[in-house]
Each structure stands twice: as structure tokens, then as C-alpha cells.
Short mmCIF file of C-alpha atoms and ligand atoms in Angstrom, two decimals:
data_model
loop_
_atom_site.label_atom_id
_atom_site.label_comp_id
_atom_site.label_asym_id
_atom_site.label_seq_id
_atom_site.Cartn_x
_atom_site.Cartn_y
_atom_site.Cartn_z
CA MET M 1 131.75 103.59 11.82
CA THR M 2 135.23 103.65 9.81
CA ALA M 3 137.07 106.56 8.37
CA THR M 4 136.32 105.48 5.23
CA THR M 5 132.75 106.24 6.03
CA TYR M 6 133.41 109.58 7.34
CA ALA M 7 135.18 110.31 3.78
CA SER M 8 132.05 109.60 1.86
CA PRO M 9 130.18 112.29 0.67
CA PHE M 10 126.72 113.66 2.44
CA PRO M 11 123.53 112.16 0.25
CA ASP M 12 123.35 114.75 -3.22
CA ALA M 13 119.98 116.11 -1.57
CA PHE M 14 121.35 117.33 1.92
CA VAL M 15 121.39 120.89 2.67
CA PHE M 16 123.87 122.56 3.68
CA GLY M 17 123.16 126.06 5.10
CA VAL M 18 123.34 128.86 7.49
CA ALA M 19 121.36 131.05 9.81
CA ALA M 20 120.38 134.30 11.34
CA ALA M 21 117.25 136.13 12.88
CA ALA M 22 115.91 139.55 12.15
CA PRO M 23 116.37 140.99 15.51
CA GLN M 24 119.96 140.17 15.79
CA ILE M 25 121.10 141.22 12.37
CA GLU M 26 118.70 143.94 10.45
CA GLY M 27 119.11 146.70 12.84
CA ALA M 28 116.88 149.65 11.46
CA ALA M 29 115.16 149.38 14.77
CA CYS M 30 112.46 152.25 13.88
CA ALA M 31 112.88 152.17 10.35
CA ASP M 32 109.77 152.39 7.72
CA GLY M 33 107.14 152.13 10.56
CA LYS M 34 108.70 149.22 12.43
CA GLY M 35 107.11 149.06 15.95
CA GLU M 36 108.92 148.45 19.15
CA SER M 37 109.58 144.63 19.83
CA ILE M 38 110.26 143.38 23.38
CA TRP M 39 113.65 143.23 22.67
CA ASP M 40 113.85 146.76 21.65
CA ARG M 41 112.64 147.54 25.35
CA PHE M 42 114.29 144.79 27.33
CA ALA M 43 117.86 146.20 26.14
CA ARG M 44 116.87 149.50 27.34
CA GLN M 45 116.34 148.53 30.83
CA PRO M 46 119.56 148.70 32.89
CA GLY M 47 121.26 145.54 33.65
CA LYS M 48 119.40 143.10 31.45
CA VAL M 49 121.69 142.94 28.35
CA HIS M 50 125.62 142.92 28.48
CA ASP M 51 127.02 146.75 28.40
CA GLY M 52 123.35 147.91 27.60
CA ASP M 53 123.93 146.81 24.19
CA THR M 54 120.53 147.27 21.79
CA PRO M 55 119.63 145.76 18.51
CA ASP M 56 119.14 149.36 17.01
CA VAL M 57 121.99 148.94 14.58
CA ALA M 58 123.36 145.22 14.98
CA CYS M 59 124.68 144.31 11.87
CA ASP M 60 122.78 147.05 9.48
CA HIS M 61 121.70 143.90 7.48
CA TYR M 62 118.39 146.05 6.94
CA HIS M 63 120.47 148.38 4.57
CA ARG M 64 123.25 145.92 3.57
CA PHE M 65 121.40 142.55 3.07
CA ASP M 66 122.34 142.82 -0.95
CA GLU M 67 125.84 142.79 -0.24
CA ASP M 68 125.16 140.33 2.29
CA PHE M 69 123.75 137.87 0.23
CA ALA M 70 126.86 138.59 -2.34
CA LEU M 71 129.08 137.52 0.46
CA MET M 72 127.12 134.66 0.96
CA ALA M 73 126.96 133.25 -2.80
CA SER M 74 130.75 134.11 -2.90
CA LEU M 75 131.41 131.42 -0.16
CA GLY M 76 129.18 128.79 -2.10
CA LEU M 77 126.15 129.30 0.75
CA ARG M 78 123.11 128.51 -0.99
CA HIS M 79 120.70 128.10 1.54
CA TYR M 80 119.91 130.82 4.22
CA ARG M 81 117.54 130.43 7.52
CA LEU M 82 116.22 133.98 8.39
CA SER M 83 113.30 135.21 10.19
CA ILE M 84 110.60 137.87 9.85
CA ALA M 85 110.05 140.68 12.01
CA TRP M 86 106.61 140.56 13.48
CA PRO M 87 106.84 144.64 14.53
CA ARG M 88 108.04 145.46 10.86
CA ILE M 89 104.79 143.74 9.61
CA TYR M 90 102.34 144.81 12.49
CA PRO M 91 103.70 147.44 14.19
CA GLN M 92 101.12 147.35 16.69
CA GLY M 93 100.73 143.39 17.04
CA ASP M 94 97.59 143.62 14.83
CA GLY M 95 95.54 145.96 12.87
CA GLU M 96 96.53 146.94 9.53
CA PRO M 97 99.59 145.47 8.09
CA ASN M 98 102.62 147.97 7.17
CA PRO M 99 102.97 148.19 3.63
CA ALA M 100 106.94 149.20 4.18
CA GLY M 101 107.56 146.20 6.17
CA LEU M 102 106.21 144.02 3.60
CA ALA M 103 108.13 145.83 0.87
CA PHE M 104 111.50 145.32 2.75
CA TYR M 105 111.22 141.78 2.89
CA ARG M 106 109.98 141.61 -1.15
CA ARG M 107 113.14 143.33 -2.01
CA LEU M 108 115.01 141.32 0.33
CA PHE M 109 113.82 137.99 -1.37
CA ALA M 110 114.24 139.29 -4.82
CA SER M 111 117.97 140.00 -3.69
CA MET M 112 118.24 136.34 -2.43
CA LYS M 113 116.92 135.02 -5.75
CA ARG M 114 119.39 136.98 -7.74
CA HIS M 115 122.11 135.76 -5.46
CA GLY M 116 120.78 132.07 -6.06
CA ILE M 117 120.18 131.58 -2.29
CA THR M 118 116.95 129.60 -1.07
CA PRO M 119 115.12 131.13 1.72
CA TRP M 120 114.15 128.91 4.91
CA VAL M 121 111.58 131.23 6.68
CA THR M 122 110.98 131.34 10.15
CA LEU M 123 107.79 133.15 11.22
CA PHE M 124 108.42 133.74 14.86
CA HIS M 125 111.90 134.48 16.23
CA TRP M 126 111.30 135.95 19.65
CA ASP M 127 110.68 139.67 18.58
CA LEU M 128 106.94 139.92 19.67
CA PRO M 129 105.33 143.38 19.20
CA GLN M 130 106.03 145.43 22.42
CA ALA M 131 102.35 146.28 21.97
CA LEU M 132 101.10 142.84 22.52
CA GLU M 133 103.20 142.26 25.38
CA ASP M 134 101.37 145.46 26.68
CA ARG M 135 98.31 143.22 26.54
CA GLY M 136 99.78 140.16 28.17
CA GLY M 137 102.19 138.89 25.63
CA TRP M 138 102.39 135.02 25.42
CA THR M 139 100.09 134.46 28.70
CA SER M 140 97.52 135.84 26.80
CA ARG M 141 95.24 134.04 24.01
CA ALA M 142 94.86 137.42 22.02
CA THR M 143 98.70 136.92 21.21
CA VAL M 144 97.54 133.61 19.26
CA ASP M 145 94.83 135.58 17.55
CA ALA M 146 97.34 138.10 16.41
CA PHE M 147 99.80 135.74 15.33
CA ALA M 148 97.34 133.86 13.27
CA ARG M 149 96.49 136.91 11.13
CA TYR M 150 100.26 138.06 10.91
CA ALA M 151 101.09 134.43 9.88
CA ASP M 152 98.00 134.63 7.06
CA THR M 153 99.28 137.90 5.94
CA VAL M 154 103.10 136.94 5.73
CA VAL M 155 102.35 133.32 4.06
CA GLN M 156 100.07 135.08 1.28
CA ALA M 157 102.69 137.69 0.77
CA PHE M 158 105.57 135.62 0.05
CA ALA M 159 104.11 132.45 -1.02
CA GLY M 160 105.82 133.00 -4.27
CA ASP M 161 109.19 133.79 -3.05
CA VAL M 162 109.30 130.99 0.17
CA LYS M 163 108.65 127.48 -0.11
CA HIS M 164 110.42 126.33 3.17
CA TRP M 165 108.59 127.69 6.20
CA ILE M 166 109.41 127.16 10.12
CA THR M 167 106.51 128.54 12.36
CA MET M 168 108.40 129.34 15.61
CA ASN M 169 111.94 129.27 16.98
CA GLU M 170 112.83 127.58 20.15
CA ILE M 171 109.28 127.75 22.36
CA ARG M 172 111.34 127.07 25.63
CA CYS M 173 113.37 130.23 25.19
CA PHE M 174 110.98 132.64 24.64
CA THR M 175 108.68 131.34 27.24
CA TRP M 176 110.48 129.66 30.05
CA LEU M 177 113.41 132.19 29.85
CA GLY M 178 111.20 135.49 28.89
CA TYR M 179 108.38 134.57 31.35
CA GLY M 180 109.71 132.17 34.02
CA THR M 181 113.27 133.06 34.89
CA GLY M 182 113.13 136.51 33.36
CA THR M 183 116.71 136.43 31.51
CA LYS M 184 115.00 136.99 28.03
CA ALA M 185 112.70 139.77 27.03
CA PRO M 186 110.21 140.47 28.33
CA GLY M 187 112.20 139.77 31.45
CA ARG M 188 108.91 138.34 33.41
CA ARG M 189 108.95 136.42 36.49
CA GLU M 190 105.40 134.58 36.60
CA PRO M 191 104.52 131.05 38.46
CA ALA M 192 104.61 127.84 36.90
CA ALA M 193 100.89 127.96 36.05
CA VAL M 194 101.41 130.89 34.06
CA VAL M 195 104.28 129.88 32.17
CA ASN M 196 102.89 126.81 31.39
CA GLN M 197 99.87 128.24 29.80
CA THR M 198 102.80 130.64 27.72
CA PHE M 199 103.95 127.17 26.52
CA HIS M 200 100.42 126.34 25.49
CA HIS M 201 99.75 129.42 23.43
CA ALA M 202 103.06 128.93 21.84
CA LEU M 203 102.14 125.78 20.46
CA LEU M 204 98.56 126.90 19.50
CA ALA M 205 100.43 129.89 17.54
CA HIS M 206 102.81 127.14 15.98
CA GLY M 207 99.47 125.23 14.94
CA HIS M 208 98.38 128.49 13.26
CA GLY M 209 102.09 128.75 11.49
CA VAL M 210 100.92 125.15 10.15
CA ARG M 211 97.53 126.03 9.29
CA ALA M 212 98.51 129.42 7.27
CA VAL M 213 100.95 127.40 4.82
CA ARG M 214 98.46 124.82 4.15
CA GLU M 215 95.89 127.39 3.51
CA PHE M 216 98.18 129.88 1.73
CA GLY M 217 101.38 128.73 0.95
CA GLY M 218 100.81 127.21 -2.63
CA ALA M 219 102.19 124.23 -4.31
CA GLY M 220 105.09 122.75 -2.90
CA ALA M 221 105.20 124.93 0.41
CA VAL M 222 106.52 122.79 3.44
CA VAL M 223 106.32 123.56 7.31
CA GLY M 224 107.29 122.66 10.37
CA LEU M 225 108.53 123.62 13.95
CA THR M 226 112.11 124.62 15.07
CA ASP M 227 112.53 123.18 18.58
CA ASN M 228 115.58 123.14 20.98
CA CYS M 229 114.76 119.74 22.41
CA ASP M 230 116.57 119.13 25.48
CA VAL M 231 119.27 116.66 24.27
CA CYS M 232 120.94 113.82 26.17
CA ILE M 233 123.95 111.57 25.18
CA PRO M 234 124.24 107.97 26.86
CA VAL M 235 127.28 107.48 28.63
CA THR M 236 128.06 104.27 26.83
CA GLU M 237 126.15 103.37 23.70
CA THR M 238 124.98 100.08 25.43
CA PRO M 239 121.31 98.89 25.37
CA ALA M 240 120.99 100.14 28.94
CA ASP M 241 122.23 103.31 28.83
CA ILE M 242 120.48 104.22 25.42
CA ALA M 243 117.13 102.94 27.07
CA ALA M 244 117.81 105.36 30.10
CA ALA M 245 118.72 108.16 27.56
CA LYS M 246 115.36 107.47 25.56
CA ALA M 247 113.55 107.35 29.13
CA TRP M 248 115.09 110.92 29.82
CA PHE M 249 114.56 112.30 26.56
CA LEU M 250 110.89 111.62 26.63
CA GLU M 251 110.69 112.95 29.62
CA LYS M 252 112.11 116.52 29.10
CA ASN M 253 110.58 116.87 25.87
CA ALA M 254 106.85 115.69 26.87
CA HIS M 255 105.70 119.35 26.92
CA VAL M 256 106.47 119.91 23.16
CA LEU M 257 107.41 117.53 21.13
CA GLY M 258 105.58 114.69 23.20
CA ALA M 259 102.46 117.02 23.22
CA ILE M 260 102.69 117.59 19.27
CA HIS M 261 103.52 113.96 18.53
CA ALA M 262 100.71 112.50 21.31
CA GLY M 263 97.88 115.50 20.30
CA ARG M 264 97.55 115.70 24.02
CA TYR M 265 99.70 116.55 26.80
CA PRO M 266 101.05 113.16 28.15
CA GLU M 267 99.70 111.89 31.26
CA ASP M 268 102.92 111.94 32.95
CA HIS M 269 103.68 115.47 32.31
CA LEU M 270 100.26 116.38 33.59
CA ALA M 271 101.16 114.68 36.75
CA ARG M 272 104.31 116.60 37.39
CA ALA M 273 102.76 119.92 36.32
CA GLY M 274 99.50 119.07 39.01
CA ALA M 275 97.78 122.25 39.41
CA ASP M 276 99.74 124.43 37.50
CA ALA M 277 98.96 122.31 34.10
CA PRO M 278 97.78 124.65 31.04
CA GLN M 279 94.25 125.44 30.33
CA VAL M 280 93.15 123.77 27.30
CA GLN M 281 90.39 124.64 24.98
CA PRO M 282 88.47 121.97 23.11
CA GLY M 283 89.84 121.47 19.26
CA ASP M 284 93.23 123.03 20.48
CA PHE M 285 95.14 119.93 20.01
CA ASP M 286 93.61 119.72 16.42
CA LEU M 287 95.40 122.61 15.54
CA ILE M 288 98.40 122.05 17.56
CA SER M 289 99.08 118.58 16.23
CA LEU M 290 98.33 119.55 12.41
CA PRO M 291 100.99 117.19 10.35
CA THR M 292 103.83 119.24 9.50
CA ASP M 293 106.68 118.31 6.79
CA HIS M 294 109.62 118.63 8.85
CA LEU M 295 111.34 119.23 12.15
CA GLY M 296 113.99 121.35 13.12
CA LEU M 297 116.24 121.07 15.79
CA ASN M 298 118.60 123.64 17.39
CA VAL M 299 121.17 121.58 18.86
CA TYR M 300 123.93 123.10 20.78
CA THR M 301 124.85 121.07 23.47
CA GLY M 302 123.67 118.01 25.80
CA THR M 303 123.39 116.49 28.93
CA TYR M 304 125.17 112.77 29.76
CA VAL M 305 122.69 110.25 30.90
CA ARG M 306 123.48 106.54 32.08
CA ALA M 307 121.24 103.54 33.50
CA GLY M 308 119.66 104.70 36.87
CA ARG M 309 120.96 102.92 39.88
CA HIS M 310 118.42 101.51 42.65
CA GLY M 311 115.99 100.95 40.09
CA ALA M 312 115.72 104.50 38.74
CA ALA M 313 114.85 104.93 35.04
CA TRP M 314 117.64 107.14 34.36
CA GLU M 315 120.79 109.18 35.76
CA ALA M 316 122.15 112.18 34.72
CA VAL M 317 125.73 112.71 35.34
CA PRO M 318 126.70 116.13 36.20
CA LEU M 319 129.86 117.96 34.12
CA PRO M 320 132.85 118.34 35.94
CA ALA M 321 134.25 121.97 35.97
CA ALA M 322 136.83 121.47 33.65
CA TYR M 323 134.36 119.89 30.84
CA PRO M 324 135.26 121.74 27.57
CA ARG M 325 132.97 124.57 26.67
CA ALA M 326 132.45 127.41 24.26
CA ASP M 327 132.84 131.13 26.14
CA SER M 328 128.82 130.57 26.82
CA PRO M 329 128.82 129.03 30.10
CA TRP M 330 125.89 126.62 28.95
CA LEU M 331 127.67 125.69 25.75
CA HIS M 332 129.38 122.55 26.71
CA ILE M 333 130.82 120.93 23.72
CA ALA M 334 128.99 117.37 23.15
CA PRO M 335 129.02 116.55 19.24
CA GLN M 336 127.40 113.42 19.89
CA SER M 337 124.09 115.37 20.71
CA VAL M 338 123.63 115.84 17.11
CA TYR M 339 123.39 111.90 16.64
CA TRP M 340 121.20 111.38 19.42
CA ALA M 341 118.77 114.41 19.11
CA THR M 342 118.09 113.15 15.63
CA ARG M 343 118.05 109.44 16.26
CA PHE M 344 115.47 109.83 18.90
CA CYS M 345 113.31 112.24 17.20
CA HIS M 346 113.19 109.63 14.62
CA GLU M 347 112.92 106.57 16.67
CA LEU M 348 110.36 108.03 19.43
CA TYR M 349 108.13 110.40 17.37
CA GLY M 350 108.62 109.03 14.03
CA HIS M 351 110.09 112.02 12.22
CA ARG M 352 110.53 111.51 8.92
CA SER M 353 112.46 114.71 7.84
CA LEU M 354 114.77 116.14 10.03
CA TYR M 355 116.81 119.30 9.80
CA ILE M 356 119.43 120.78 12.28
CA THR M 357 118.13 124.37 11.93
CA GLU M 358 120.90 125.84 14.40
CA ASN M 359 124.19 124.34 15.53
CA GLY M 360 127.39 126.74 16.37
CA CYS M 361 129.18 128.08 19.31
CA GLY M 362 130.14 131.43 20.64
CA TYR M 363 133.62 133.19 21.67
CA ASP M 364 134.19 136.38 22.98
CA ASP M 365 137.62 137.37 21.43
CA GLU M 366 137.97 136.88 17.75
CA PRO M 367 140.37 139.28 16.40
CA VAL M 368 140.80 140.00 12.70
CA VAL M 369 144.65 139.02 12.13
CA ALA M 370 146.23 139.65 8.64
CA GLY M 371 142.72 139.89 7.03
CA GLU M 372 141.26 136.87 8.80
CA VAL M 373 139.80 135.64 11.91
CA PRO M 374 142.01 132.23 12.87
CA ASP M 375 138.84 130.62 14.68
CA LEU M 376 140.26 127.05 14.89
CA HIS M 377 137.81 126.28 17.71
CA ARG M 378 134.84 126.89 15.75
CA ARG M 379 136.56 125.09 12.79
CA ASP M 380 136.73 121.77 15.04
CA PHE M 381 133.23 122.21 16.46
CA LEU M 382 131.67 122.46 13.02
CA ARG M 383 134.02 119.49 11.98
CA SER M 384 133.02 117.40 15.25
CA HIS M 385 129.26 118.08 14.73
CA LEU M 386 129.06 117.29 11.24
CA ARG M 387 130.56 114.13 11.79
CA GLU M 388 127.95 113.13 14.08
CA ALA M 389 125.44 114.46 11.43
CA HIS M 390 127.26 112.11 8.78
CA ARG M 391 126.87 108.98 11.28
CA ALA M 392 123.04 109.63 11.93
CA ILE M 393 122.64 109.84 7.93
CA ALA M 394 124.45 106.53 7.94
CA ASP M 395 122.54 105.07 10.57
CA GLY M 396 119.23 105.31 8.63
CA VAL M 397 118.24 108.53 10.56
CA PRO M 398 116.33 111.10 7.98
CA LEU M 399 118.48 114.05 8.33
CA HIS M 400 117.82 116.13 5.76
CA GLY M 401 120.16 119.22 6.25
CA TYR M 402 122.54 121.32 8.61
CA PHE M 403 122.33 125.27 9.32
CA LEU M 404 125.29 126.72 11.20
CA TRP M 405 124.31 129.61 13.63
CA SER M 406 125.57 131.88 12.54
CA PHE M 407 126.34 133.47 9.24
CA ILE M 408 127.42 136.52 10.72
CA ASP M 409 128.25 137.89 14.37
CA ASN M 410 125.28 139.17 15.55
CA TYR M 411 123.19 140.71 18.64
CA GLU M 412 123.20 137.46 20.77
CA TRP M 413 120.39 138.51 22.94
CA GLU M 414 121.17 139.34 26.88
CA ASP M 415 124.76 138.72 25.76
CA GLY M 416 124.85 141.82 23.38
CA TYR M 417 127.67 142.02 20.79
CA GLN M 418 130.08 140.32 23.32
CA ARG M 419 129.69 136.85 22.12
CA ARG M 420 130.56 136.07 18.47
CA PHE M 421 128.89 133.06 16.99
CA GLY M 422 129.42 133.92 13.24
CA ILE M 423 131.70 132.75 10.43
CA VAL M 424 131.74 135.77 9.14
CA HIS M 425 133.30 138.65 11.67
CA CYS M 426 131.34 141.65 11.71
CA ASP M 427 133.30 144.97 12.88
CA TYR M 428 130.30 146.88 14.56
CA VAL M 429 132.34 150.37 14.39
CA THR M 430 132.63 150.09 10.57
CA GLN M 431 130.13 147.14 9.49
CA VAL M 432 133.19 145.51 7.65
CA ARG M 433 132.59 141.72 7.02
CA THR M 434 135.51 139.27 6.90
CA PRO M 435 135.09 135.76 6.76
CA LYS M 436 136.70 133.73 9.31
CA LEU M 437 138.74 130.39 8.77
CA SER M 438 135.59 128.40 9.79
CA ALA M 439 133.60 130.13 6.68
CA ARG M 440 136.48 129.03 4.52
CA TYR M 441 136.56 125.56 5.98
CA TYR M 442 132.62 125.23 5.51
CA THR M 443 133.07 126.49 1.74
CA ASP M 444 135.34 123.48 0.95
CA VAL M 445 133.18 120.96 2.85
CA ILE M 446 129.95 122.29 0.94
CA ARG M 447 132.00 122.28 -2.70
CA GLU M 448 133.20 118.72 -1.67
CA ARG M 449 130.31 117.64 0.07
CA ARG M 450 132.17 115.60 2.71
CA ILE M 451 133.99 116.10 6.07
CA LEU M 452 137.39 117.70 5.28
C1 BGP D 1 119.57 130.17 19.94
C2 BGP D 1 118.75 130.82 19.17
C3 BGP D 1 119.67 131.91 18.28
C4 BGP D 1 121.15 132.30 18.99
C5 BGP D 1 121.90 131.00 19.67
C6 BGP D 1 122.96 131.37 20.25
O1 BGP D 1 118.78 129.49 21.02
O2 BGP D 1 117.94 130.41 18.39
O3 BGP D 1 118.87 132.93 18.04
O4 BGP D 1 120.93 133.10 19.85
O5 BGP D 1 120.92 130.48 20.44
O6 BGP D 1 122.73 131.46 21.72
P1 BGP D 1 122.62 132.42 22.66
O7 BGP D 1 122.89 133.96 21.74
O8 BGP D 1 121.59 132.52 23.39
O9 BGP D 1 123.84 132.30 23.69
#
């Protein structure tokens, strides 16, 4: 790969965007009949979220979306990945939809249209209605049925406004971290069999999201999953290490991407799960493996893998303590993750349209200095990851877009407001927005459609 190649423009149709999610930016936690979400409840449990921060106000986007879209447009941002808050539409999870919740998103989409911004809408970004959690949450198949009704309602209501749909965000996080480790809402610690069942229910809900878009999305509607697959990087780009990395990738992603692709749980996954394997009903995989139009990948970091010694298929190499990372302890800086995640999804599962639906980095101390935040670390993060996206495209990987996480600093789940991922700074006291240096950099990249 030469410097000249990196300087060449991205393809004309390549989508540059930004992402955020309803529970992280909207605030207005009780407005207009919105029901309680599991994050509203979790945040109030002592010790669960940094400083006891709640999503009650966040960036107050609920009341400020029009000025936020004006800012987006002024930065040259034309594609925005957002999510719809299920508890605004169905405050109790099911029953009758809330007209005020639907009206809010109608106003929001109208504003996006006025500002020339295309919506990419995620149906579920973790804010399960608490009423459904009280009935078992993702451990219960009743949540899948409720999601199916919610998806039908939302897709029917907004088919005229939205053409790009994403069913679920990061199944691993709201299942494993919500019901296994308990570090995310609802904060439960269940045995492996229960956690595996939550995965299965999430896959079923994804299937219903696809079905809903096919039934009600109208002409030109497209749909896919956003997954945070486990990503690995071959230590050397040699056939032996690449083969080892592929074997690692297949094993670690067998329960989500592997299952969707195969139309059943792969044998080796079932063997590893043993008696804890999920209960599958007839017809489940007809829904789960409905064809999709694209796959979204949230890529933040990766594991280094090489050919295994003593006959092992692979060996993961532990990171040294001083390996560079952002302020999130898990966010080790490994730009090649973008290249290998997209290449493997294309080669191993045959995906023909891939998007990076999230990529970004969080830092804690980002003061506004003379009207700007000089976040050169984020500018460097963005540049190095875009280079790997560019390289993937040059190598024939069908990578069609990149959404930066995040448009604005926001409620970063259990990290509360301490960790800032935005390219726009949010002052949570005054609600003043200040574009950071990285936002200006991204604006220039989007304008010139090449890495600068
Ligand atoms: C992803 C989520 C985003 C965002 C991001 C930052 O997992 O989809 O919603 O929060 O991670 O990570 P975190 O806030 O967990 O540090």
C-alpha cells in the first residue's frame, strides 16, 4: 500500500456519518408520557454508574434537536445514526402506543429533513422498558413478542421518513453485560444457560426487526444488524497468522454472526455451551436468518492473534501494560481492527455491504480552550482508523460507510458523563455545544472525501 493510495478519494457512494443513541443524548426521561427504561432504574442504584449520573437530562437533545441538526449540517455531516427510545413509544413495553412519543420522532425526522440529514435508525439501543424487565426482560420470550409489536409500529409510522434501518445495537452488551456480568442495566448476574437464552431472544428480536422492515418499510427500505463482533488482528500479515486469526474470529463470533450466517448454532458453539445451550423452538432460525441488506460493525479495539504453538489453531497474545489506550480501560488502540473485522465478515460470512456503525474513543479531561477542544488524540484515532477503512476498500472489501461515535459527548452508560466520546463538546451545566478540533478535521475529510 503506497502513500498515493491513501491520498486517493473514498468512493463517491461512501457514507461518512456520526452516531448517537436515544438514551445517551435525549434526556427528558419522563417527558410526554415516556415510560421508565432499565437505564433510568439502573442509574438510581447506588454504585452502578460513575458519580450516580443519570440519563435524566443528558444533552437535552429532546428539546434541542433542531439546533443540534443545524450544527451537524454546518459541520458538513449528512448522515446520522440515531436510535428510537422504545419506552417513548410503548411506555409499558407493550399495550397501546403513546401518541406523544410518535409525535416527537415525527418532529425530529422533519427537522433532519429540513437540514438535509439522512437518518439511519436503530430500533433497539439498550433502553428496554422497565415494565418488560419486571416480567423477565431478555430472559423471557415475551420480550421478543413485545419487540415485534414495537418494531411493527415504528416501521409503519416512519416508513416515509426512514429508509435505513438497524435492528439491534451490540447484542453482546445488553445480554452478556446486562445479565451475565451485571455491569450494564439491568445489572443481573445469571448463570450461563440464562445468559445464552438472552442471546437467543435477542437474535429472534433481530429477526422480527428484519421482518417488520420487509413488511412495512416500503420501497427502498434496507435493514441489517449492528454487531460488536469480537475482532482480532494477525500479529504478522502472513498466511499462517491470518489463518489463525480467521479460526479465532469464527470461534468467538459463532453465537451471533456465525449462527445468523449458518441458520443454526454452529456445532462447536453448541459443544462449548453443553448443557447451557439455549432452547430453540421450531422456526426460530427461519426468522433469525432472514436475509439482510447490510451488516453494521461497531469496532473499537482488537485482540492480537498468531499461529498457535504445539498444534493449537491460534494463540492470543496478551497486551503489555503500557500498550496505548484511550481513557476507557478496554479501549486499546488497534486501528487494524477496522480492516480485519470488515475483511473477515466479507470472507467468512459473505457479507456484501458493510458499514462501520461506530468507531471512536473516550477521554475524560477535554477542556474548552479559547473556544475549541484541541483533541489531537481523537483526530489521530480517527485518521488512523479511516486509513484502515480505506485500505479495506482498496483490497476489495465492500465497506460502504463509516459512522463516528459520537456526534456529541453523552451519557456513556456506567461511565456516566465522565467519559467524553464526542467530536462536539457538551457543557452539561449550560448545554453549550463546542465543536472540537476533531470535528473540524472530520468536516475537512468529508468535504474532500480523502484522508487528510
Ligand atoms: C458502544 C455503544 C455506544 C457507546 C460506545 C462507547 O458499545 O454502542 O452506545 O456507548 O460503546 O463505549 P462505552 O460508553 O461503553 O465506554
